């Protein structure tokens, strides 16, 4: 039943997360219409050519701004615009290139009837007939709008425009002329476009032509006449032209979307009212009952004109389909703020389509205008425009496949750049670029043309093999790990270590009183004295991980930055922690240094004197590394010199010293410790994937390559490559320094330093969290990096976390392939991979999805791309040390496993994603050099207990035997 739109908000609040927000790989129904559109005043130009009369937009654009009047959009207006009037075949060729099934355009009323009424302008008739005949030759269906805001100025001057009750009949006469001359070539007619804007901003606020500031009363009166005019034209076609021409007639209605600030009944009612006041104002009379929405009637009282019962019947049902316009014209632009009713405007096309289907009895919907915009300075790589198109088309597909909405066509706005109404030429919405300063106005295809072409060819987003999850398992010995930035250190001494003697005052205070001067003998420290360790180990065992990655605190181990002061208690704690991990068959993966906010986690003495800018920090790090290898090397066999050096905040000098410090620490371990400790060591870099925003753009690809080299290659190339910085970096900085007079100096390594650094690795460790889109066209100043000349772009179809981190699993696979292509078959460990949540269970579903799909992409890299992947670590262990990232929540001093922990454990237990066709992997057991020794070593406590029981048993038997014999002698 109609009138059920109010249920939309609660329905979409209940949909399964994140499944409902995932990208839908599917196609549109067969016969779906794909098209583009334009409007006469926006693109035709030729305002004085071929006998055309003036429209209200012509006059409005030419009048000077006045303090009290509406400011015109600029002196140029649409005088020339894209010059489509003189380049008809140019536009037709663009349509042919796109491969569209339909083209929506509007007729200029003032070109056909210069004064709005007779006489007819033959040149105007000839122009549109030539366009329609060319479309017929190309097999492109015309969708023709009779009136797209450009009312003849003569009608405004003579009658007051749409404020006059005379206009409906004059519009009827104009439409009859069009049906007579063009009806044989047109199957889809739209009477008018967006009557809300015409009525409200043309006659109430005066923001748009004809600029009448008549207040709400005149605005509602103009809308009343627009509805009457539409109904007259529909009946005219239905009664006199439909039997022979067999076409369809509707009206293009524009709408916004609105969401409640909070999902309450009151707010939902306000959202419903907002849609009633904009879309329902015209849709309800036409599609339901011939009258205005009840919310308007009850709120506006005498302001809203009345329809007679005859008029209601006349208007009701005057549309053969629901023609919807949605996008940048109305949304966040021409929607009056008071019509939001204190709710939040949004751009959810899917929810609007569902609302329309529920509110207006599930009509056939034709999207006749939709897109967003880019800056007027953007030329041909219009990435932002592409991703909005992708979002809107995806939402349309979901509305069809998931929600049962009947949408049969989609129209991108627009074919080419033009005059964008009140925003003039400050934005662009065309698929084809127009240089408005040029004489010939040649069309140049933007990246969005290639995107839309491919989409039309495929009729949507068909599933591709690379988008499907794979089955299989990881190799034997694969490292399944978890990350904690720093282990929770609690060195509070146990009661057993207190050497003082106490007396218990049982009579008065009931407390222990220390006896001065009396001490018990001290015993050695034992790892069991640290109670905090056992809890952490038990949680790790519950997860079934094989590796645990954490970082040491340099600033606490050596507070002065050298060996003159050593925190032996903390070192002992780390030794115990690593030993207990080994006892639990968990391999410790230990980073010597991880930068944190305060002093970069360097000792204060080093941070105070330049940190990594100071070459002396290099030797201090080497001494610290040697101390750690000596103290912990017996337990730690998997070392990270530096974990995630902050390349975004690192100077080139600091990076230079950091690389030398890493290399010296690596060689120190290699030469002095590897033989005895038999471990491995490398550096861990952060590596988020960078994707060109326009996949068809060479410029965007160059930008993506440049960012990868600056973000990863800067530190990776000297170690894993040729011993020097990437050539891309040197060339770029040379160009910036010479052209822009910057002074960014990238240091040089000596030949000995190159030999020292090159090859200083045992594996490639990387942290990966998300993927970024980049382009070269400057679109958003807030997201533009002037130093690297890169624009950050957001694909709004991607899943995002509460902190807006993009969830892009395939980015990990691409990154792993990139590392292999640059640095060969190096062993790779993903040493951190995770996403944040908002502490609620619903968002942990996002982490479950994240872990599942990122690991699956890692499996594809291993099985399909032959990447030498040897380990994967989830970030992070718990919310106490990494709030919002943990697999364990931490509330009221209690750790609770989240669903994502249990899901990760299941993947670990399966060693991946085995399927029915997966070959069973038989992994040989690790053979210890002394299996018996290993058995006894790992069960010392149990053996001690058994020994005690055995001794007690022997002693008991001895005493029983002894006393039995004595009793026997006594009786004898």
Short mmCIF file of N, CA and C in Angstrom, two decimals, residues 109 151 155 159 161-176 192 221-234 236 311 314:
data_model
loop_
_atom_site.label_atom_id
_atom_site.label_comp_id
_atom_site.label_asym_id
_atom_site.label_seq_id
_atom_site.Cartn_x
_atom_site.Cartn_y
_atom_site.Cartn_z
N UNK A 109 12.17 26.60 -24.95
CA UNK A 109 10.86 27.18 -25.28
C UNK A 109 11.05 28.48 -26.06
N UNK A 151 12.14 29.72 -18.92
CA UNK A 151 10.88 30.30 -19.36
C UNK A 151 11.13 31.51 -20.28
N UNK A 155 6.85 35.84 -21.49
CA UNK A 155 5.75 35.37 -20.65
C UNK A 155 5.90 35.91 -19.23
N UNK A 159 2.77 38.25 -18.19
CA UNK A 159 1.81 37.63 -17.27
C UNK A 159 2.32 37.44 -15.84
N UNK A 161 4.84 35.24 -15.33
CA UNK A 161 5.38 33.88 -15.31
C UNK A 161 4.47 32.89 -14.63
N UNK A 162 5.07 31.96 -13.89
CA UNK A 162 4.29 30.88 -13.27
C UNK A 162 3.43 31.36 -12.11
N UNK A 163 3.56 32.60 -11.73
CA UNK A 163 2.64 33.14 -10.72
C UNK A 163 1.25 33.38 -11.29
N UNK A 164 1.13 33.31 -12.61
CA UNK A 164 -0.15 33.60 -13.29
C UNK A 164 -0.89 32.31 -13.62
N UNK A 165 -2.21 32.28 -13.44
CA UNK A 165 -3.01 31.12 -13.82
C UNK A 165 -3.13 30.95 -15.34
N UNK A 166 -2.63 31.92 -16.09
CA UNK A 166 -2.67 31.82 -17.56
C UNK A 166 -1.63 30.83 -18.07
N UNK A 167 -0.53 30.68 -17.34
CA UNK A 167 0.60 29.89 -17.82
C UNK A 167 0.28 28.43 -18.13
N UNK A 168 -0.55 27.72 -17.34
CA UNK A 168 -0.83 26.33 -17.69
C UNK A 168 -1.36 26.14 -19.12
N UNK A 169 -2.23 27.03 -19.57
CA UNK A 169 -2.75 26.88 -20.92
C UNK A 169 -1.69 27.23 -21.96
N UNK A 170 -0.87 28.23 -21.68
CA UNK A 170 0.19 28.58 -22.62
C UNK A 170 1.20 27.43 -22.72
N UNK A 171 1.47 26.77 -21.61
CA UNK A 171 2.38 25.62 -21.62
C UNK A 171 1.75 24.47 -22.41
N UNK A 172 0.44 24.30 -22.28
CA UNK A 172 -0.29 23.29 -23.06
C UNK A 172 -0.11 23.54 -24.55
N UNK A 173 -0.23 24.80 -24.96
CA UNK A 173 -0.10 25.12 -26.38
C UNK A 173 1.31 24.87 -26.90
N UNK A 174 2.31 25.21 -26.08
CA UNK A 174 3.71 24.97 -26.45
C UNK A 174 3.97 23.46 -26.56
N UNK A 175 3.46 22.68 -25.62
CA UNK A 175 3.66 21.23 -25.65
C UNK A 175 3.00 20.62 -26.88
N UNK A 176 1.82 21.14 -27.25
CA UNK A 176 1.12 20.61 -28.43
C UNK A 176 1.96 20.81 -29.69
N UNK A 192 8.44 18.87 -17.38
CA UNK A 192 9.27 19.94 -16.80
C UNK A 192 10.27 19.31 -15.84
N UNK A 221 1.87 29.33 -4.84
CA UNK A 221 0.96 29.61 -5.94
C UNK A 221 1.58 29.19 -7.27
N UNK A 222 2.89 29.47 -7.44
CA UNK A 222 3.58 29.08 -8.67
C UNK A 222 3.61 27.56 -8.80
N UNK A 223 3.85 26.85 -7.70
CA UNK A 223 3.86 25.39 -7.74
C UNK A 223 2.49 24.84 -8.13
N UNK A 224 1.44 25.49 -7.64
CA UNK A 224 0.06 25.09 -7.98
C UNK A 224 -0.16 25.15 -9.49
N UNK A 225 0.32 26.22 -10.10
CA UNK A 225 0.15 26.38 -11.55
C UNK A 225 1.05 25.41 -12.31
N UNK A 226 2.23 25.12 -11.80
CA UNK A 226 3.12 24.14 -12.45
C UNK A 226 2.47 22.77 -12.48
N UNK A 227 1.83 22.37 -11.39
CA UNK A 227 1.14 21.08 -11.35
C UNK A 227 -0.02 21.07 -12.34
N UNK A 228 -0.77 22.15 -12.40
CA UNK A 228 -1.89 22.22 -13.34
C UNK A 228 -1.38 22.14 -14.79
N UNK A 229 -0.25 22.82 -15.03
CA UNK A 229 0.31 22.81 -16.39
C UNK A 229 0.77 21.40 -16.77
N UNK A 230 1.43 20.74 -15.85
CA UNK A 230 1.88 19.36 -16.13
C UNK A 230 0.69 18.47 -16.45
N UNK A 231 -0.36 18.55 -15.63
CA UNK A 231 -1.53 17.68 -15.83
C UNK A 231 -2.18 17.96 -17.19
N UNK A 232 -2.25 19.23 -17.57
CA UNK A 232 -2.84 19.57 -18.87
C UNK A 232 -2.06 18.91 -20.02
N UNK A 233 -0.74 18.95 -19.93
CA UNK A 233 0.09 18.40 -21.00
C UNK A 233 -0.02 16.88 -21.03
N UNK A 234 -0.06 16.26 -19.84
CA UNK A 234 -0.20 14.79 -19.82
C UNK A 234 -1.51 14.38 -20.47
N UNK A 236 -3.27 16.07 -22.59
CA UNK A 236 -3.17 16.38 -24.02
C UNK A 236 -2.53 15.22 -24.76
N UNK A 311 -10.25 19.02 -9.96
CA UNK A 311 -8.82 19.18 -10.23
C UNK A 311 -8.01 18.02 -9.67
N UNK A 314 -8.23 15.24 -11.93
CA UNK A 314 -7.53 15.58 -13.17
C UNK A 314 -6.02 15.40 -13.03
#
